[in-house]
Each structure stands twice: as C-alpha cells, then as structure tokens.
Short mmCIF file of C-alpha atoms in Angstrom, two decimals:
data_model
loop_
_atom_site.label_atom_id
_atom_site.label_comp_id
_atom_site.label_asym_id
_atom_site.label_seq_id
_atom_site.Cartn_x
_atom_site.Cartn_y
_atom_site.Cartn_z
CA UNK A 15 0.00 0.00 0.00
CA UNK A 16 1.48 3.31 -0.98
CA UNK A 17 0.78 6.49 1.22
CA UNK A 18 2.72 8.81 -0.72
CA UNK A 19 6.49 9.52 -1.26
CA UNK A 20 7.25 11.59 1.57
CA UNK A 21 5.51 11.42 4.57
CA UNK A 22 6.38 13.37 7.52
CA UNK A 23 7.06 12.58 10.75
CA UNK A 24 4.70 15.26 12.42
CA UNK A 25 6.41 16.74 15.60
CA UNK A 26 4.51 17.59 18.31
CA UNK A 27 3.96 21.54 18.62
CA UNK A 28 3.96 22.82 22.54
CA UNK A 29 3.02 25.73 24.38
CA UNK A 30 4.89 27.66 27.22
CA UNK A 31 3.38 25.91 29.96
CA UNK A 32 4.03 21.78 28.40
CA UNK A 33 1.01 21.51 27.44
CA UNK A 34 0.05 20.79 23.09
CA UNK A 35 -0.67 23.63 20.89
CA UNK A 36 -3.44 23.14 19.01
CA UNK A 37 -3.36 26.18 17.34
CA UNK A 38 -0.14 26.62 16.08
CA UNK A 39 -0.55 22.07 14.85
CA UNK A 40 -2.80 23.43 12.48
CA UNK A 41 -0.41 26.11 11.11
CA UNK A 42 1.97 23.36 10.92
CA UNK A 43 0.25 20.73 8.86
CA UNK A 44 -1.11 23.61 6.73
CA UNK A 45 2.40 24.42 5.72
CA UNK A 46 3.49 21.41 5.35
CA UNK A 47 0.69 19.95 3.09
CA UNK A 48 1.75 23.40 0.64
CA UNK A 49 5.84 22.10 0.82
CA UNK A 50 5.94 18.70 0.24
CA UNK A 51 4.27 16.43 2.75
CA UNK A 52 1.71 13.99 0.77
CA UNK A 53 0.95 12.46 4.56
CA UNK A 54 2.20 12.75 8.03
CA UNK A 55 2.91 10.29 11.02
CA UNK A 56 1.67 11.23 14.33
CA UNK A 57 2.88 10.36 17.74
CA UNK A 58 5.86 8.65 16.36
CA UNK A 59 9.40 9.47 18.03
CA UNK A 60 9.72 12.73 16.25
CA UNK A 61 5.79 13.29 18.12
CA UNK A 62 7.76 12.67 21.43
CA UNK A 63 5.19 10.01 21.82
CA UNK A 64 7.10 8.64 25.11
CA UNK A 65 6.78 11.90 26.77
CA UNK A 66 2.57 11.47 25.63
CA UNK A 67 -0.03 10.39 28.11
CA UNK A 68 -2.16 8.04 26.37
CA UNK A 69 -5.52 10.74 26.23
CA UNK A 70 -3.03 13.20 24.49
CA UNK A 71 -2.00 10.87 22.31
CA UNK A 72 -5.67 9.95 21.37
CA UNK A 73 -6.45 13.77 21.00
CA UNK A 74 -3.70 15.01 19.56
CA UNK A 75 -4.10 12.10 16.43
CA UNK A 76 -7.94 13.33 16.60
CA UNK A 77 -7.01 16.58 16.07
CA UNK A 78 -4.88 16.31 13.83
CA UNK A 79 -7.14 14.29 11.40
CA UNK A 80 -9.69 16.55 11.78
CA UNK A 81 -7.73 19.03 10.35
CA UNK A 82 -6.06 17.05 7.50
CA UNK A 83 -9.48 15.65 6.72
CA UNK A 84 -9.41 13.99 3.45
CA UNK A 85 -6.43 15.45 2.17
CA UNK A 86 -3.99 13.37 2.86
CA UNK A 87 -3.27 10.01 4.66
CA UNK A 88 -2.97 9.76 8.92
CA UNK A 89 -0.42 7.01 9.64
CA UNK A 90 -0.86 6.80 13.85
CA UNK A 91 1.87 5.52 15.61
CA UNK A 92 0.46 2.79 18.24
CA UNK A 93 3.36 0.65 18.93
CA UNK A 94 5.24 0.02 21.93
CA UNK A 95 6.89 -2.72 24.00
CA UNK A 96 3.69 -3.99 25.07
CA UNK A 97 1.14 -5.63 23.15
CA UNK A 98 -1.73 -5.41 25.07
CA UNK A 99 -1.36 -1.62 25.51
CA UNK A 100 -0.17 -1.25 22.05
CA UNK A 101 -3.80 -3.42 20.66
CA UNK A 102 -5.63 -0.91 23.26
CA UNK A 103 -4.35 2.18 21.77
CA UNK A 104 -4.84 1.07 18.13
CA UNK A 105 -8.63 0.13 18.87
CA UNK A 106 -8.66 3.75 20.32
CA UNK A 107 -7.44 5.24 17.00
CA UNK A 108 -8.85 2.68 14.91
CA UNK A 109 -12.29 5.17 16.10
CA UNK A 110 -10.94 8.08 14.56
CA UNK A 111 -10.50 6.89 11.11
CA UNK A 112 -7.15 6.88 10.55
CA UNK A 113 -5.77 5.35 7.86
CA UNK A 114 -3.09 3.46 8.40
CA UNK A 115 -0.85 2.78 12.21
CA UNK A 116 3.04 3.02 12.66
CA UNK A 117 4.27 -0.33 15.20
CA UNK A 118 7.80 0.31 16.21
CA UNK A 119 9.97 -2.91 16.90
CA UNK A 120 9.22 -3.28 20.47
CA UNK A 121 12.07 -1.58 22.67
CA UNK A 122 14.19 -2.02 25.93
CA UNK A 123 13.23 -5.99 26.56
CA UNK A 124 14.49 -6.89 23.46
CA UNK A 125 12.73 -9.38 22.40
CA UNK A 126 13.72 -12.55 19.77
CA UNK A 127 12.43 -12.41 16.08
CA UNK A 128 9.73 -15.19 17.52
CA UNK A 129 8.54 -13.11 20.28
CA UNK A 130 8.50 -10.07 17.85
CA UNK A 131 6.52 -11.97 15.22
CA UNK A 132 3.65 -12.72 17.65
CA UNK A 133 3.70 -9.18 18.81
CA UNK A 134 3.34 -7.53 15.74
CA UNK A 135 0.70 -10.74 14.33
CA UNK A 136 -1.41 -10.16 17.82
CA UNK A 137 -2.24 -6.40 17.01
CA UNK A 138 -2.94 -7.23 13.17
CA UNK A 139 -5.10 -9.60 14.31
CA UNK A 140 -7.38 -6.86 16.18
CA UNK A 141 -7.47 -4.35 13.78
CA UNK A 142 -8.50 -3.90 9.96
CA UNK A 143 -6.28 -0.68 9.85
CA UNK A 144 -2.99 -0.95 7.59
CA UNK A 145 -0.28 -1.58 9.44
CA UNK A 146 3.44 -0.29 8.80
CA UNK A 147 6.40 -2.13 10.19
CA UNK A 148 9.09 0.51 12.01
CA UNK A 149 12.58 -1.59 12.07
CA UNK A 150 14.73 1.49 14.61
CA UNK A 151 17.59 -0.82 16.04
CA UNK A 152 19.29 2.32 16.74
CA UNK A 153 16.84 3.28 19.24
CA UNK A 154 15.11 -0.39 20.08
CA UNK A 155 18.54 -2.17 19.91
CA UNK A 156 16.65 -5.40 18.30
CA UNK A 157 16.50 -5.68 14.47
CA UNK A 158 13.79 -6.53 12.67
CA UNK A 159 15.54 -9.47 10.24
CA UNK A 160 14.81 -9.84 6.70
CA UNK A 161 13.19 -13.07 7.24
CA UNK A 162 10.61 -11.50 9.98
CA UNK A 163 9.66 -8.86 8.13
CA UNK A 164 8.91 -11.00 4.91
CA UNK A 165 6.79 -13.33 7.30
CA UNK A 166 5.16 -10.64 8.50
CA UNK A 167 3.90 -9.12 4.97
CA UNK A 168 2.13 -12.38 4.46
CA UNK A 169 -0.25 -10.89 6.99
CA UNK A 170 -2.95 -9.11 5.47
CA UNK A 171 -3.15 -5.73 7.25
CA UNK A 172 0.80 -5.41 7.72
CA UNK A 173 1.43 -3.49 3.98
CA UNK A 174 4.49 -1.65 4.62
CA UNK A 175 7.87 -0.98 6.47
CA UNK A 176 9.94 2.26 7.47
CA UNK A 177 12.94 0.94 7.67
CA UNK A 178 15.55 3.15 9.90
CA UNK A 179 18.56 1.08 9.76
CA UNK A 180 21.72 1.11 7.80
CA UNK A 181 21.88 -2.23 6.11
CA UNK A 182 21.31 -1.48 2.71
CA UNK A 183 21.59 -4.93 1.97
CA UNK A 184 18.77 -6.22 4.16
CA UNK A 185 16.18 -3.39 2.72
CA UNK A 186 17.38 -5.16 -0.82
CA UNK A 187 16.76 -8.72 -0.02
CA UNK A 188 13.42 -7.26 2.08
CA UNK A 189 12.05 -5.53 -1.26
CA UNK A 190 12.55 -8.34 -3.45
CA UNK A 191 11.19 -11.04 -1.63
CA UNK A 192 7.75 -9.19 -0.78
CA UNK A 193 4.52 -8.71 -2.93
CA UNK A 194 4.56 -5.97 -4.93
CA UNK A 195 2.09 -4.88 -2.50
CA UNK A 196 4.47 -4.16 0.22
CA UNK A 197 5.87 -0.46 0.43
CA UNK A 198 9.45 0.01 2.10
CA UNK A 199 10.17 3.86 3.27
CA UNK A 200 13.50 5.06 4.19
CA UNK A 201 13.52 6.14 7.83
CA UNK A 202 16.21 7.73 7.50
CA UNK A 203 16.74 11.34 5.24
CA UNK A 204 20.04 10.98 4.16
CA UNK A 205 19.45 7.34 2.87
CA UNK A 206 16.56 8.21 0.76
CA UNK A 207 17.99 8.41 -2.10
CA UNK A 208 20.15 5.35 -1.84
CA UNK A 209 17.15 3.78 -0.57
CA UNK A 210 15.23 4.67 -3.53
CA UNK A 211 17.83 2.98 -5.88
CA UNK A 212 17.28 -0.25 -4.50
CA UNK A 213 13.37 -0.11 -4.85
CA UNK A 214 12.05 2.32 -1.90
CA UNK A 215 9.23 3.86 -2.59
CA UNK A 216 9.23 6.86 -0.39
CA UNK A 217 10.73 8.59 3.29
CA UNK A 218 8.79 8.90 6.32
CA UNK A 219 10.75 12.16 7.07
CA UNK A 220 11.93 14.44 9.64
CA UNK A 221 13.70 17.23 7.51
CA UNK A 222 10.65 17.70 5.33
CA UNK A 223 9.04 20.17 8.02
CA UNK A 224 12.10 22.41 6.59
CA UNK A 225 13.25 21.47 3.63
CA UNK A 226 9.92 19.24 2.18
CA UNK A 227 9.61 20.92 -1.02
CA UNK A 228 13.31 19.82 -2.16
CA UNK A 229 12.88 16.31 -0.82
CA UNK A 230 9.43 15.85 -3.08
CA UNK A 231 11.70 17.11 -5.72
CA UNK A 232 14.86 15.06 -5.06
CA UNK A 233 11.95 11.54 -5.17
CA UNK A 234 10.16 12.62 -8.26
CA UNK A 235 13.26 13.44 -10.12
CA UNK A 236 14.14 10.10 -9.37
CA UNK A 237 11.34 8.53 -10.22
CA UNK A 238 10.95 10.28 -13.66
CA UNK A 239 14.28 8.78 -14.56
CA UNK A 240 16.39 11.97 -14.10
CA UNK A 241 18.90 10.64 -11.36
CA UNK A 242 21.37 13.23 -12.38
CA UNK A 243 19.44 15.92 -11.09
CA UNK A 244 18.05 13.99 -8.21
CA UNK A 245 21.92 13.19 -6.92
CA UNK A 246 22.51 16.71 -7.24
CA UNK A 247 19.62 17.78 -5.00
CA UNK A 248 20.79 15.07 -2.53
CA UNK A 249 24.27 16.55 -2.25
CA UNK A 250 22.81 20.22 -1.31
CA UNK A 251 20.52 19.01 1.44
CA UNK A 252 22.65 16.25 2.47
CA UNK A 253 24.00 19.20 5.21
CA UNK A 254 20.88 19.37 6.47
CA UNK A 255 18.91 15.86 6.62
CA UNK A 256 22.58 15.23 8.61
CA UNK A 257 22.45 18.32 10.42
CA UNK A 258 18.93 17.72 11.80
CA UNK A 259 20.21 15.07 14.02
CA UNK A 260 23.32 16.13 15.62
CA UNK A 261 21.37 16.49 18.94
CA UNK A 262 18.81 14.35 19.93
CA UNK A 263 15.52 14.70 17.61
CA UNK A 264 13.33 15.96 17.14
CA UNK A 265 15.04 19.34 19.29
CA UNK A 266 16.80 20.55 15.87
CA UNK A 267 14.12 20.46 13.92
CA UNK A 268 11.77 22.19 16.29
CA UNK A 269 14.93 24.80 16.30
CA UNK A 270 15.10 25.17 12.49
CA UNK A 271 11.16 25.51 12.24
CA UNK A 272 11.32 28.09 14.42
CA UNK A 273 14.60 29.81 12.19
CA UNK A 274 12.20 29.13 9.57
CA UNK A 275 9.48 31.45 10.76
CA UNK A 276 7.54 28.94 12.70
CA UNK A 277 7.85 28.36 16.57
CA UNK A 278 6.24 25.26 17.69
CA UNK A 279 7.68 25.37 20.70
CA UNK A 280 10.51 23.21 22.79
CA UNK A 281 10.60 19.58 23.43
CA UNK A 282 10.05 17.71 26.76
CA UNK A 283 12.38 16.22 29.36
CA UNK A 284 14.47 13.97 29.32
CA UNK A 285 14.77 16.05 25.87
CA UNK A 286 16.27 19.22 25.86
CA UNK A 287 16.57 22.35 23.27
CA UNK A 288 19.93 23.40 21.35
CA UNK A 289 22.78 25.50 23.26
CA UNK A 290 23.17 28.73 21.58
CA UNK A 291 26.21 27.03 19.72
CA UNK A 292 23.82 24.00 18.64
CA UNK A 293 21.38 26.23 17.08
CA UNK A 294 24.20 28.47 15.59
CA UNK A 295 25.85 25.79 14.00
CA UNK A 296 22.49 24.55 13.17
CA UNK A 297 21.30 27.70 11.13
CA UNK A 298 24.91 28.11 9.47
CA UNK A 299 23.98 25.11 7.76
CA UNK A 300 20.59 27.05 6.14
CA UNK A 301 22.73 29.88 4.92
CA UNK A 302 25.45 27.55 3.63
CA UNK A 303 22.62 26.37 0.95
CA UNK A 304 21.27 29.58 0.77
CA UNK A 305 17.94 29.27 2.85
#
C-alpha cells in the first residue's frame, strides 16, 4: 500500500506551559501539506510520543485528522513494548478513522524475532487498519531481520515498512522477496535516495518540516528517470537531513522551524533544546545552501 512519497514525521507543537498547541498544529500541517508532505505520522518518536499520556495521544491524532481531513493520509503511531497496551491504543485510534498505524519494533526488553513476530501478528489480528512495520535498532537495539519482516507481509493488514537502519543490503533482499504490494520507506533522510535505488518507494521524514519541497523534488526526479538531477539535489541538502540530528531529535528540527518562521515550541524532558552554539551551527547550515 502506498501512502505517498514523503511522509512526515509530524512533531509535536507545545506551548509555554508543556502543554500541546493546538493552534499553532494546524499552522503546521497547513504548511506542510503546501511544501511537500503527501501524509504525516503522528505520535511517532519525532511526536515525542514517550513523553505522551495516552488521552493526548488519542487527541492530539484526533485533532490532527480533523484538520487534515481527506487530504492526505494519517499514519498513527500505536506501537510500543507492550502488546496489550499497544492493541488498546490502536482500537482507540482505529475510532478516529485513521488510515493506516506506525508499530515500532518493540524496545528495551528486546525481544527474539519469535517473540516479535507474535507481537506484531497479535495487534494485526485486532485491527482492519494498515499496518506499517518501524525496524529502529538504533533506538530499540533489536532488528527486525529480513526473514521477519517477509513473514510478516504475508499478513494481510501489515502493507508496509519504514525501515531506519543502515543495512542497505537487508532493505534489498526485504524488497525483493515481498509482494509488490508491500511499500518500504527510508527512515532515515540521508538514505533516501540510496534507498530509492534499490526499490524504496518513499521517506517517512523528519527534515521535510524544513526542507519538504526539495525532498518531493529530489523523489520525483528520481522517479521520472532523471537521477542526475536527483543526486545533485541530494548533495545540497545532504548538510541538512545530517544536520537535523546532531542532537537528539526531534530538538533541531523544532529549532530550524522556528529559524524558519515557525515556533512550535521546545521539546520535553528527558529532551532538551539546542545551546546557543547547537542552534548556531544549526542555522549556518541554512545559509550555507542559501535558505
């Protein structure tokens, strides 16, 4: 199932006092549905979704699809390292007519690729809402193998992956042994393009809140066969899509929005926002492109 080429991983926009920002969420998804974003994921780790109480999670999704509408698909991120709470939130989402959820590899007890399979086959099994795979081991320490995640797409409802690791190689074998059916997304910016090469059809993406408009270019020039210019957009935002996570995420993108003109606020502890020299270096990077 394809959702689009580059979704974006929607952070999570806060007032003064901690609390959401409703107000300034729909400024944000109206800019980014007019630079780039064909759909978004919400309450995913760029969301700050462990910092979330479960009602804010519920409302902010709501929300958030009551502003989209129509216009483009809501991919809610339900996962976490316990299945029954993960199957209770996605029956809470599944109400608001979402149209797809995000299940992360479950994190921190590290489970085998058997215990992982029965996870991820216990929530498809109580939901009809598409389901795509997140593979973080950078973050969840397990890896979600090749032969798991093929296993997996046999399962009706599970139609696509976001793959955030570095193995190149395992994202190729992945792609060609599932249907044709199956989307893989790069979950990481700088390895779209690479990504794309091997048969990726599309980022779930942090730097498109900044710099959307050049990724949607960067895919479609691929796509319509003109890889010379789509390198060369790579290599001028390459900078950037690196930049963005020199500090934990999603703090320096919620820095360069703001740089940008837009101010959604900081992030949560145990997260923290950019020194002076952080966001210095940060916004060096913008001029050094010429934005």
């Amino acid at each position: 199932m394809n959702f689009g080429q580059v979704l974006t991983a929607l952070v999570t926009p806060f007032k003064k006092d901690g609390n959401i920002d409703y107000e300034k969420t729909r400024e944000l998804v109206e800019y980014l549905l007019s630079n780039g974003s064909d759909g978004f994921i919400v309450n995913g780790t760029t969301g700050e979704s462990p910092t979330l109480s479960t009602s804010e999670k519920v409302e902010f999704i709501k929300f958030v699809k009551s502003v989209v509408g129509t216009r483009a698909p809501i991919i809610a991120g339900t996962g976490s390292n316990s299945t029954v709470e993960s199957i209770s939130l996605t029956k809470k989402v599944e109400e608001l007519r979402v149209d797809g959820i995000l299940l992360v590899a479950p994190y921190y007890n590290k489970p085998s690729q058997r215990g992982m399979y029965k996870h991820f086959v216990s929530i498809a099994h109580e939901t009809k809402l598409p389901i795509m795979l997140y593979n973080i081991p950078g973050r969840s320490v397990v890896n979600m193998g090749s032969e798991l995640i093929v296993e997996l797409s046999k399962i009706d409802n599970i139609v696509s992956l976001k793959e955030a690791g570095t193995d190149l190689e395992q994202t190729s074998e992945i792609i060609e042994r599932t249907g044709d059916g199956f989307t893989v997304y790069s979950g990481n910016d700088s390895l779209t393009l690479p990504l794309l090469s091997v048969g990726a059809d599309g980022v779930v993406s942090v730097a498109s809140h900044v710099i959307g408009n050049e990724m949607k270019q960067m895919i479609e020039s691929f796509f319509n066969g003109d890889v010379h210019t789509a390198a060369k957009i790579h290599r001028k935002i390459l900078p950037i899509m690196t930049g963005l996570f020199t500090a934990p995420s999603p703090a320096p993108v919620k820095a360069a929005l703001k740089y940008k003109g837009l101010d959604v606020g900081d992030v949560r502890l145990p997260l923290v926002p950019l020194t002076n020299q952080e966001r210095e270096t940060l916004i060096q990077l913008f001029k050094n492109i010429g934005m």
